[in-house]
Short mmCIF file of C-alpha atoms in Angstrom, two decimals:
data_model
loop_
_atom_site.label_atom_id
_atom_site.label_comp_id
_atom_site.label_asym_id
_atom_site.label_seq_id
_atom_site.Cartn_x
_atom_site.Cartn_y
_atom_site.Cartn_z
CA MET A 153 13.66 -18.22 -4.47
CA ASP A 154 11.72 -19.74 -1.92
CA LEU A 155 10.81 -16.33 0.89
CA GLY A 156 9.83 -18.76 3.54
CA ILE A 157 6.48 -17.65 3.86
CA LYS A 158 4.38 -21.11 3.12
CA GLY A 159 1.94 -21.41 5.42
CA LYS A 160 1.96 -17.65 7.06
CA ARG A 161 -1.18 -15.71 7.42
CA ALA A 162 -1.10 -12.65 5.59
CA VAL A 163 -4.35 -9.51 5.89
CA VAL A 164 -3.59 -7.04 2.75
CA CYS A 165 -5.81 -4.24 2.30
CA ALA A 166 -7.93 -2.46 -0.78
CA SER A 167 -6.49 -5.64 -2.35
CA SER A 168 -9.13 -6.25 -5.02
CA LYS A 169 -7.52 -4.40 -8.01
CA GLY A 170 -4.38 -2.74 -7.73
CA LEU A 171 -0.92 -3.06 -6.03
CA GLY A 172 -2.97 -4.05 -3.69
CA PHE A 173 -3.85 -8.06 -5.80
CA GLY A 174 -0.44 -7.96 -7.53
CA CYS A 175 0.73 -7.80 -3.23
CA ALA A 176 -1.49 -10.47 -2.95
CA GLN A 177 -0.64 -12.33 -5.60
CA ALA A 178 2.44 -12.67 -4.81
CA LEU A 179 2.02 -13.27 -1.28
CA ALA A 180 -0.53 -16.48 -2.35
CA ALA A 181 2.41 -17.30 -5.14
CA ALA A 182 4.50 -18.09 -2.07
CA GLY A 183 2.64 -20.17 -0.31
CA CYS A 184 0.25 -18.11 1.79
CA ASP A 185 -3.13 -18.03 3.35
CA LEU A 186 -4.98 -14.88 2.50
CA ILE A 187 -7.37 -12.63 4.35
CA LEU A 188 -8.06 -9.88 1.14
CA ASN A 189 -10.33 -6.30 1.97
CA ALA A 190 -12.05 -4.46 -0.02
CA ARG A 191 -15.32 -1.86 1.01
CA GLY A 192 -16.85 -3.64 -3.17
CA ALA A 193 -17.71 -7.48 -2.44
CA ASP A 194 -18.24 -8.18 -6.25
CA ALA A 195 -14.92 -7.67 -6.75
CA LEU A 196 -13.30 -8.35 -4.09
CA GLU A 197 -14.92 -12.73 -4.16
CA ALA A 198 -13.59 -12.19 -7.44
CA ALA A 199 -10.30 -10.84 -7.36
CA ALA A 200 -9.85 -14.44 -4.00
CA GLU A 201 -11.61 -16.23 -7.09
CA THR A 202 -8.74 -15.80 -9.65
CA ILE A 203 -6.02 -16.49 -6.42
CA ARG A 204 -7.34 -18.91 -5.36
CA ALA A 205 -7.21 -20.64 -8.05
CA ALA A 206 -3.67 -19.78 -9.37
CA HIS A 207 -2.50 -20.67 -6.29
CA GLY A 208 -4.38 -23.35 -4.47
CA VAL A 209 -4.32 -21.61 -1.17
CA SER A 210 -7.08 -20.41 1.01
CA VAL A 211 -8.19 -16.98 0.72
CA GLN A 212 -10.99 -15.56 2.91
CA THR A 213 -12.83 -12.34 1.84
CA VAL A 214 -13.76 -8.43 3.60
CA ALA A 215 -15.85 -5.91 2.57
CA ALA A 216 -15.71 -3.05 4.17
CA ASP A 217 -14.54 0.37 4.43
CA VAL A 218 -11.52 0.04 6.92
CA THR A 219 -10.99 3.24 6.74
CA GLY A 220 -14.15 3.57 9.92
CA GLU A 221 -14.40 1.52 12.78
CA GLU A 222 -16.89 -0.70 12.03
CA GLY A 223 -15.18 -2.04 8.67
CA ARG A 224 -12.06 -2.23 10.85
CA ALA A 225 -13.09 -4.37 13.58
CA ALA A 226 -14.37 -5.89 10.78
CA VAL A 227 -11.13 -6.96 8.87
CA LEU A 228 -9.26 -7.56 12.77
CA ASP A 229 -11.85 -9.97 14.10
CA ALA A 230 -10.88 -12.15 10.61
CA ALA A 231 -7.17 -11.19 10.95
CA ARG A 232 -6.02 -12.25 14.90
CA ASP A 233 -2.88 -13.56 14.94
CA VAL A 234 -1.50 -13.29 11.06
CA ASP A 235 1.84 -12.94 10.65
CA ILE A 236 2.01 -10.16 8.11
CA LEU A 237 0.04 -7.29 7.31
CA VAL A 238 -0.50 -4.44 4.49
CA ASN A 239 -1.91 -1.18 5.06
CA ASN A 240 -2.92 0.03 1.58
CA ALA A 241 -5.56 2.94 0.75
CA GLY A 242 -6.20 4.24 -2.02
CA GLY A 243 -5.00 7.70 -2.19
CA PRO A 244 -7.09 11.58 -1.80
CA PRO A 245 -7.70 13.08 -4.88
CA PRO A 246 -5.52 15.46 -6.65
CA GLY A 247 -6.17 19.09 -6.83
CA MET A 248 -4.10 22.68 -5.81
CA TRP A 249 -3.69 23.78 -2.07
CA HIS A 250 -6.68 25.96 -1.38
CA ASP A 251 -8.86 23.21 -3.22
CA TRP A 252 -8.64 21.30 0.26
CA ASP A 253 -10.46 22.16 3.78
CA ARG A 254 -10.74 20.72 7.25
CA GLU A 255 -12.28 18.06 6.16
CA ASP A 256 -10.74 16.80 3.50
CA PHE A 257 -6.99 16.74 5.12
CA ILE A 258 -9.73 14.75 7.91
CA LYS A 259 -10.70 12.51 5.24
CA ALA A 260 -6.94 12.04 2.96
CA LEU A 261 -5.61 10.78 7.64
CA ASP A 262 -8.09 8.99 7.82
CA ALA A 263 -7.65 6.68 5.14
CA ASN A 264 -3.67 6.85 4.27
CA MET A 265 -2.17 7.70 8.23
CA LEU A 266 -4.72 6.68 11.32
CA THR A 267 -5.94 3.73 9.82
CA PRO A 268 -2.57 2.58 8.90
CA ILE A 269 -1.45 2.84 13.19
CA ALA A 270 -4.72 1.59 13.80
CA MET A 271 -3.95 -1.48 12.51
CA ILE A 272 -0.40 -1.37 13.05
CA LYS A 273 -0.47 -1.14 17.09
CA ALA A 274 -4.57 -3.85 17.35
CA LEU A 275 -2.10 -6.57 15.16
CA VAL A 276 1.91 -6.40 15.80
CA PRO A 277 1.79 -6.87 19.40
CA GLY A 278 0.65 -10.63 18.54
CA MET A 279 3.43 -10.68 16.38
CA MET A 280 5.95 -9.74 18.66
CA GLU A 281 4.56 -12.42 21.39
CA ARG A 282 4.99 -14.73 18.47
CA GLY A 283 8.80 -13.11 17.82
CA TRP A 284 7.71 -13.02 13.94
CA GLY A 285 5.86 -10.10 11.82
CA ARG A 286 6.12 -7.84 9.19
CA VAL A 287 4.40 -5.11 8.44
CA VAL A 288 4.20 -3.94 4.59
CA ASN A 289 3.07 -0.29 3.70
CA ILE A 290 2.28 1.10 0.56
CA THR A 291 3.25 4.75 0.86
CA SER A 292 3.62 6.48 -2.16
CA GLN A 293 6.97 8.07 -3.90
CA SER A 294 6.19 11.46 -3.19
CA VAL A 295 6.78 11.13 0.64
CA LYS A 296 10.42 11.19 -0.51
CA ALA A 297 9.38 14.05 -3.24
CA PRO A 298 6.76 15.33 -2.36
CA ILE A 299 4.27 16.09 -5.62
CA PRO A 300 2.52 19.52 -5.96
CA GLN A 301 -0.83 18.91 -6.38
CA LEU A 302 -1.34 15.62 -4.56
CA GLY A 303 -1.50 17.75 -1.13
CA LEU A 304 -3.56 15.35 0.89
CA SER A 305 -1.75 12.74 0.25
CA ASN A 306 1.55 14.23 0.37
CA ALA A 307 0.75 15.28 4.03
CA ALA A 308 -0.90 12.17 5.14
CA ARG A 309 1.26 9.54 3.93
CA THR A 310 4.71 11.85 5.14
CA GLY A 311 2.60 11.75 8.77
CA LEU A 312 2.47 7.58 8.67
CA THR A 313 6.35 7.90 7.60
CA GLY A 314 6.81 9.74 10.28
CA TYR A 315 5.52 7.02 13.05
CA VAL A 316 6.82 3.44 11.43
CA ALA A 317 10.42 5.24 11.62
CA GLY A 318 10.27 5.05 15.80
CA THR A 319 8.04 2.34 15.56
CA SER A 320 9.86 -0.16 13.45
CA ARG A 321 12.63 0.44 15.93
CA GLN A 322 10.95 -0.63 18.90
CA VAL A 323 9.67 -3.46 17.55
CA ALA A 324 12.49 -4.39 15.44
CA GLY A 325 14.34 -6.88 18.62
CA SER A 326 10.76 -8.95 18.38
CA GLY A 327 11.42 -10.19 15.22
CA VAL A 328 9.12 -7.40 13.77
CA THR A 329 9.65 -5.32 10.74
CA ILE A 330 7.94 -3.20 9.38
CA ASN A 331 8.60 -0.61 6.19
CA ASN A 332 6.70 0.70 3.80
CA LEU A 333 6.33 0.53 -0.22
CA LEU A 334 6.90 3.47 -2.10
CA PRO A 335 4.97 3.56 -5.67
CA GLY A 336 6.11 5.22 -8.16
CA ILE A 337 3.91 5.04 -11.49
CA HIS A 338 2.07 1.76 -12.35
CA ALA A 339 -0.42 0.71 -14.78
CA THR A 340 -3.48 0.69 -12.10
CA ASP A 341 -6.83 2.82 -11.84
CA ARG A 342 -4.50 5.42 -9.55
CA ALA A 343 -2.98 6.61 -12.97
CA GLU A 344 -5.77 6.46 -15.29
CA ALA A 345 -7.43 9.49 -12.59
CA LEU A 346 -4.30 11.15 -12.89
CA ASP A 347 -3.80 11.21 -16.32
CA GLY A 348 -7.73 12.17 -16.57
CA PRO A 349 -7.37 16.02 -15.56
CA VAL A 350 -3.90 15.95 -17.59
CA ALA A 351 -5.17 14.84 -20.92
CA LYS A 352 -7.95 17.11 -19.97
CA ARG A 353 -6.48 20.03 -19.07
CA ASP A 354 -3.95 20.09 -21.96
CA GLY A 355 -6.53 18.58 -24.42
CA ILE A 356 -4.85 16.36 -25.36
CA THR A 357 -5.85 11.64 -24.97
CA ILE A 358 -5.10 10.00 -22.04
CA LYS A 359 -3.25 7.48 -24.66
CA GLU A 360 -0.25 10.87 -24.93
CA ALA A 361 -1.04 11.70 -21.46
CA ARG A 362 0.93 8.36 -20.01
CA ALA A 363 3.40 8.88 -23.07
CA ARG A 364 4.69 11.71 -21.80
CA ARG A 365 4.60 10.76 -18.07
CA SER A 366 6.42 7.62 -18.93
CA ALA A 367 9.10 10.26 -21.51
CA THR A 368 9.77 10.97 -17.59
CA ILE A 369 10.40 7.45 -15.98
CA PRO A 370 13.76 6.27 -15.98
CA ALA A 371 12.87 2.86 -16.89
CA GLY A 372 10.62 4.72 -19.74
CA ARG A 373 6.98 2.79 -18.84
CA TYR A 374 4.61 2.81 -15.90
CA GLY A 375 5.26 -0.43 -13.41
CA THR A 376 3.59 -3.45 -13.37
CA ALA A 377 1.52 -4.59 -10.29
CA GLU A 378 3.17 -7.74 -10.22
CA GLU A 379 7.16 -6.51 -10.23
CA PHE A 380 5.10 -3.85 -6.80
CA GLY A 381 3.81 -6.84 -5.19
CA ALA A 382 7.00 -9.03 -5.58
CA THR A 383 9.15 -6.30 -4.41
CA CYS A 384 5.72 -6.42 -0.92
CA ALA A 385 6.34 -10.31 -0.51
CA PHE A 386 10.57 -10.67 -0.05
CA LEU A 387 9.84 -7.33 1.73
CA CYS A 388 7.27 -10.20 4.46
CA SER A 389 10.26 -12.52 3.84
CA GLN A 390 11.75 -14.09 5.92
CA HIS A 391 14.77 -12.74 4.17
CA ALA A 392 13.97 -8.94 4.88
CA GLY A 393 14.29 -9.82 8.66
CA PHE A 394 17.20 -7.01 8.41
CA ILE A 395 15.38 -4.22 6.60
CA VAL A 396 13.33 -2.05 9.10
CA GLY A 397 12.06 1.12 9.26
CA GLN A 398 12.95 1.52 5.17
CA ASN A 399 11.10 3.48 2.44
CA ILE A 400 11.36 1.58 -0.49
CA LEU A 401 11.21 3.15 -3.58
CA CYS A 402 9.32 0.97 -5.97
CA ASP A 403 9.17 3.79 -9.43
CA GLY A 404 11.69 3.39 -12.15
CA GLY A 405 13.90 5.58 -10.47
CA ALA A 406 11.27 8.88 -11.85
CA THR A 407 12.55 9.72 -8.03
CA ASN A 408 16.56 12.02 -8.33
CA ALA A 409 17.34 11.46 -5.03
CA THR A 410 20.20 9.94 -3.44
CA ILE A 411 19.23 9.05 -0.03
#
């Protein structure tokens, strides 16, 4: 399918690896020029070179912490007049409800709620003026079905979901869509970070922990960054203009819900 976005400019946050890289690859395959952001300069440039070689699109890199004001300013300076924004940030660490204090919640809110809101506020007005734009926020299946040990993520990402629910409906008439893409367990570093403590706690190997978790997913496996990226690219396409303010699960059926 031709997604109709060849020549569009997209900024993808946290895109040196994992789901962000999968989204960047899919957008590049559709013909988008990219601004990639991540904190690690070496990994970011390696990701950019992989995409340039595979797809022949323009790829600019901004190595910066987008959750800080200085880093975000650097990304926004490069991303002026973009057509597509993919917000993404690593999730906060798992734990128990009594493990976290105020500063832990502030960090989670900064990374997973306030930063994407700041990016939206900075870039969506230009999209509205030009009459076309796409925003995809990578959140989590936990906004549909909270995960007990991910209380920080549950709280911050649900806050962003509430903000998007109202904002998306205010900007849709200008040709701009904002949606959330909710990953379940994918074969990324994040999965390793979640499986590791389980393996240690239960005295099993990482492979065994992964097999145990896979058995809880109706699809019987972890997702891939490539299929997640393809879903993101569709939401950014010309064909997705009537999808507004939605929370799209990409979790292999793990979230058992009717709504």
